[in-house]
JSON list of C-alpha atoms in Angstrom, two decimals:
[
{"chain": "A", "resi": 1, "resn": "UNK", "atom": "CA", "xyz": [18.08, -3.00, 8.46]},
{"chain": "A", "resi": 2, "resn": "UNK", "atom": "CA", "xyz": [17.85, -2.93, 4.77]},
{"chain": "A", "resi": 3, "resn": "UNK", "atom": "CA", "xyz": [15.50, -4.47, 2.88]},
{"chain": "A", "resi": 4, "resn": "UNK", "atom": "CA", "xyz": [15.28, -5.09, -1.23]},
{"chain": "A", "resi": 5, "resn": "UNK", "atom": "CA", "xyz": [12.03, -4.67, -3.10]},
{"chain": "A", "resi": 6, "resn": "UNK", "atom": "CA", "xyz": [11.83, -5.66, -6.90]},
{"chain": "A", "resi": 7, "resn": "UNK", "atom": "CA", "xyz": [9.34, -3.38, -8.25]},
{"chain": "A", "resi": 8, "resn": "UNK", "atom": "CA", "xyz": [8.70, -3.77, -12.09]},
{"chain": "A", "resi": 9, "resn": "UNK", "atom": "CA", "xyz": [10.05, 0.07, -14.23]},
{"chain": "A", "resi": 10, "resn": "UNK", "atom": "CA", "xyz": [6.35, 0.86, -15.03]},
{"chain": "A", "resi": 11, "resn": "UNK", "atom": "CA", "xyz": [5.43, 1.34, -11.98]},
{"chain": "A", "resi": 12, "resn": "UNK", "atom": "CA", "xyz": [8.37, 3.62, -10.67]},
{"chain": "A", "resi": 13, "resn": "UNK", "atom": "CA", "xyz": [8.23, 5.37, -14.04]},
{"chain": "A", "resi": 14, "resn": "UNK", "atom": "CA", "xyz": [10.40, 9.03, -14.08]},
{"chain": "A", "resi": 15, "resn": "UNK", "atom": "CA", "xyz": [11.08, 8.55, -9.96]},
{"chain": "A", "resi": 16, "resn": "UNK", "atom": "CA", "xyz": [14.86, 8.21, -8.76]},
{"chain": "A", "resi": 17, "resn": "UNK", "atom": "CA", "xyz": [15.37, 5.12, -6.29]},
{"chain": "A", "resi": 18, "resn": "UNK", "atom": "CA", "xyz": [15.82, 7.64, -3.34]},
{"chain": "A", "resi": 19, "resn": "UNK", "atom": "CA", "xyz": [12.38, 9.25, -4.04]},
{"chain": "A", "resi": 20, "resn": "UNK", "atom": "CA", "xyz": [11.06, 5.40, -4.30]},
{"chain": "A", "resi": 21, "resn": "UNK", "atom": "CA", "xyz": [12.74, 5.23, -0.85]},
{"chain": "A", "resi": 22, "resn": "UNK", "atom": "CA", "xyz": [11.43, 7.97, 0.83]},
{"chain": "A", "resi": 23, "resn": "UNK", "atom": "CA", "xyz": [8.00, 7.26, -0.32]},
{"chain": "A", "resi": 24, "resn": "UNK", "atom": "CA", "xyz": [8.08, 3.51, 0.72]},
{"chain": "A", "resi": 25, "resn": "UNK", "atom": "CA", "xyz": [9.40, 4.39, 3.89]},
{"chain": "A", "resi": 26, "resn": "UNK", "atom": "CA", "xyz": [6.45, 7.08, 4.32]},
{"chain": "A", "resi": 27, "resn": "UNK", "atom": "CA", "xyz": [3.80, 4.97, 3.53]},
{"chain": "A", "resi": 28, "resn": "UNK", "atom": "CA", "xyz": [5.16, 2.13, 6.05]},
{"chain": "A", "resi": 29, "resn": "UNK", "atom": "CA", "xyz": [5.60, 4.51, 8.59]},
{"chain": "A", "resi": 30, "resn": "UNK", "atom": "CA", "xyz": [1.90, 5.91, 8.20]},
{"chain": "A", "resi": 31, "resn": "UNK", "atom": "CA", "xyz": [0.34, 2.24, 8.57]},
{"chain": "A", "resi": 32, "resn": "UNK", "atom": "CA", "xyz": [2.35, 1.22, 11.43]},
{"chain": "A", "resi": 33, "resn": "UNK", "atom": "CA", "xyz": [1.49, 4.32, 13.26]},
{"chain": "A", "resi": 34, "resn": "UNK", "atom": "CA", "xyz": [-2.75, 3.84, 11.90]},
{"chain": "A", "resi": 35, "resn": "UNK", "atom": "CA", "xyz": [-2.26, 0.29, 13.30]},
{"chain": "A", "resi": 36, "resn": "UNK", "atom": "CA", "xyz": [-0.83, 1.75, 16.56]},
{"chain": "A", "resi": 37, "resn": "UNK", "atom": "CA", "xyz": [2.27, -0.26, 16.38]},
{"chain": "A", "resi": 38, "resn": "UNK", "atom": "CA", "xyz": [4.56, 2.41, 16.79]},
{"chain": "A", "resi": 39, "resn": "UNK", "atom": "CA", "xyz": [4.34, 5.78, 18.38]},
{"chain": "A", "resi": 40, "resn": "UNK", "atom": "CA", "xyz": [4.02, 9.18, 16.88]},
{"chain": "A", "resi": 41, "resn": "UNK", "atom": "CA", "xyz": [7.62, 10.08, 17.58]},
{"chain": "A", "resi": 42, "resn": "UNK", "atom": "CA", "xyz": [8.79, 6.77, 16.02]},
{"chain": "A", "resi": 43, "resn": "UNK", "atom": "CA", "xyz": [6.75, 6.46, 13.12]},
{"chain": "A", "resi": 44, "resn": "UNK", "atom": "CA", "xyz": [7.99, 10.40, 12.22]},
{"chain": "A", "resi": 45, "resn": "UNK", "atom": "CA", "xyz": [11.46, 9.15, 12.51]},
{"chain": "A", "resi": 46, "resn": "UNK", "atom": "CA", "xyz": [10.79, 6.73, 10.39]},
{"chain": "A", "resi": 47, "resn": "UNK", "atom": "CA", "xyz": [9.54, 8.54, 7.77]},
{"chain": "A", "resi": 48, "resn": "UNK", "atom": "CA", "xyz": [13.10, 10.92, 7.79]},
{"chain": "A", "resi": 49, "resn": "UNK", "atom": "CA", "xyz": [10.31, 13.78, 9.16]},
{"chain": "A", "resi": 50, "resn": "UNK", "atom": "CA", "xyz": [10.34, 15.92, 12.43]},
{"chain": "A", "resi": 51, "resn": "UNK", "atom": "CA", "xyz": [7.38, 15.33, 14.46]},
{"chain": "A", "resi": 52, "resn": "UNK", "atom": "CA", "xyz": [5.16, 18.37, 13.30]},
{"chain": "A", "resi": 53, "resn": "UNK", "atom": "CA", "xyz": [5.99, 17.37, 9.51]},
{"chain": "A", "resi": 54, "resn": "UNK", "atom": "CA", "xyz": [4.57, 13.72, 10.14]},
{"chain": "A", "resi": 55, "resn": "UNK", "atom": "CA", "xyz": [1.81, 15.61, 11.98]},
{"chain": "A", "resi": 56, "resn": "UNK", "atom": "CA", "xyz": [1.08, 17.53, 8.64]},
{"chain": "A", "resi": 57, "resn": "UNK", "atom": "CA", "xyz": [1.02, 14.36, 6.57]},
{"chain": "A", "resi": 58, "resn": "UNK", "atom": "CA", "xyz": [-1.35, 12.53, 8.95]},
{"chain": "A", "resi": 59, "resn": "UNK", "atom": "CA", "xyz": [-3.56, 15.23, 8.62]},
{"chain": "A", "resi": 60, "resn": "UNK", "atom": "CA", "xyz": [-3.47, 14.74, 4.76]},
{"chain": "A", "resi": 61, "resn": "UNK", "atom": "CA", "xyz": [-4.29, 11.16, 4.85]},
{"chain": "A", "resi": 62, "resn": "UNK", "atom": "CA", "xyz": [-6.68, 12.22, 7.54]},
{"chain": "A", "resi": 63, "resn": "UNK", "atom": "CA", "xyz": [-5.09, 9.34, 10.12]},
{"chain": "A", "resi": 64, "resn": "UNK", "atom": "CA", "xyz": [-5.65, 10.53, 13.70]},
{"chain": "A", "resi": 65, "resn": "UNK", "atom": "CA", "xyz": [-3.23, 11.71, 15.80]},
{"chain": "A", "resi": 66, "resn": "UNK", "atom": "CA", "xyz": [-5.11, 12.16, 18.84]},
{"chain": "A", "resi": 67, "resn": "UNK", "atom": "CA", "xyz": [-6.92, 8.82, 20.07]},
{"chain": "A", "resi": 68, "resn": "UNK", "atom": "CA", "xyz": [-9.62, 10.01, 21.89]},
{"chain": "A", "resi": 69, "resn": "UNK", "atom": "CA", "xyz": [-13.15, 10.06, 21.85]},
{"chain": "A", "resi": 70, "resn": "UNK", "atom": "CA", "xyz": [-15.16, 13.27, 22.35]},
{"chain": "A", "resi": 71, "resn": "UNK", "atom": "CA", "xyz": [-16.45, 12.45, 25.92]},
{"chain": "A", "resi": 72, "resn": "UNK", "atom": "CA", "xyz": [-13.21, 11.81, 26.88]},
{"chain": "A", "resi": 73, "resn": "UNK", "atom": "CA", "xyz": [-11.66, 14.79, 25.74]},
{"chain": "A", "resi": 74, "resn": "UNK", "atom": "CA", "xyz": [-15.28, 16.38, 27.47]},
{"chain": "A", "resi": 75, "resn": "UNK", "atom": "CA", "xyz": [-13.76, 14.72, 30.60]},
{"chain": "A", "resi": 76, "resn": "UNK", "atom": "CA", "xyz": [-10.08, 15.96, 30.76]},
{"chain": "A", "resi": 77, "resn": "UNK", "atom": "CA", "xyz": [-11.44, 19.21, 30.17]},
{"chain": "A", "resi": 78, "resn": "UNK", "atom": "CA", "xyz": [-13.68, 19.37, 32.95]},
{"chain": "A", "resi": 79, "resn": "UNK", "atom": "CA", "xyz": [-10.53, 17.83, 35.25]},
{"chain": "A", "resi": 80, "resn": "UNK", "atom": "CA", "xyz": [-8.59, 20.56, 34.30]},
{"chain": "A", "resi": 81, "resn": "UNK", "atom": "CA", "xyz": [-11.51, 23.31, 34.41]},
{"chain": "A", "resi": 82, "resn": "UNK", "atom": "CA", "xyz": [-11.49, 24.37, 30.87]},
{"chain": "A", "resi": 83, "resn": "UNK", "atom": "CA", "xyz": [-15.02, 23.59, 30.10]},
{"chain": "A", "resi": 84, "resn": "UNK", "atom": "CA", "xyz": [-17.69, 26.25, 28.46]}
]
């Protein structure tokens, strides 16, 4: 799908229409994946990004990529027998 977005030439200033692109594309993919509508691996594809690269950025915008809480993590650790 392809979609058209009139944006006014002060507020793209010096950027190309590809870097416009790629950064609208980035910034969709990073609230669809905060909002838990799409998966990691989708949300990095996306964005034009391998997995570990959308990792990176998540990380940046400190967005969670790892939903759990701290007893459940507690818990899966104990399952497993990795617990101090």
């Amino acid at each position: 799908m392809q979609v058209a977005v009139d944006l006014p030439n002060d507020f793209v200033g010096m950027l190309t229409q590809d870097v416009v692109a790629r950064e609208m594309r980035m910034t969709y993919a990073l609230a669809l994946f905060k909002d838990t509508r799409v998966t990691l691996a989708k949300a990095a594809e996306l964005a034009g990004m391998n997995i570990y690269e959308f990792i990176a950025v998540c990380k940046a915008q400190r967005i969670p990529v790892i939903d759990i809480s701290r007893d459940e993590l507690i818990q899966e650790m104990q399952s497993i027998g990795r617990t101090q």
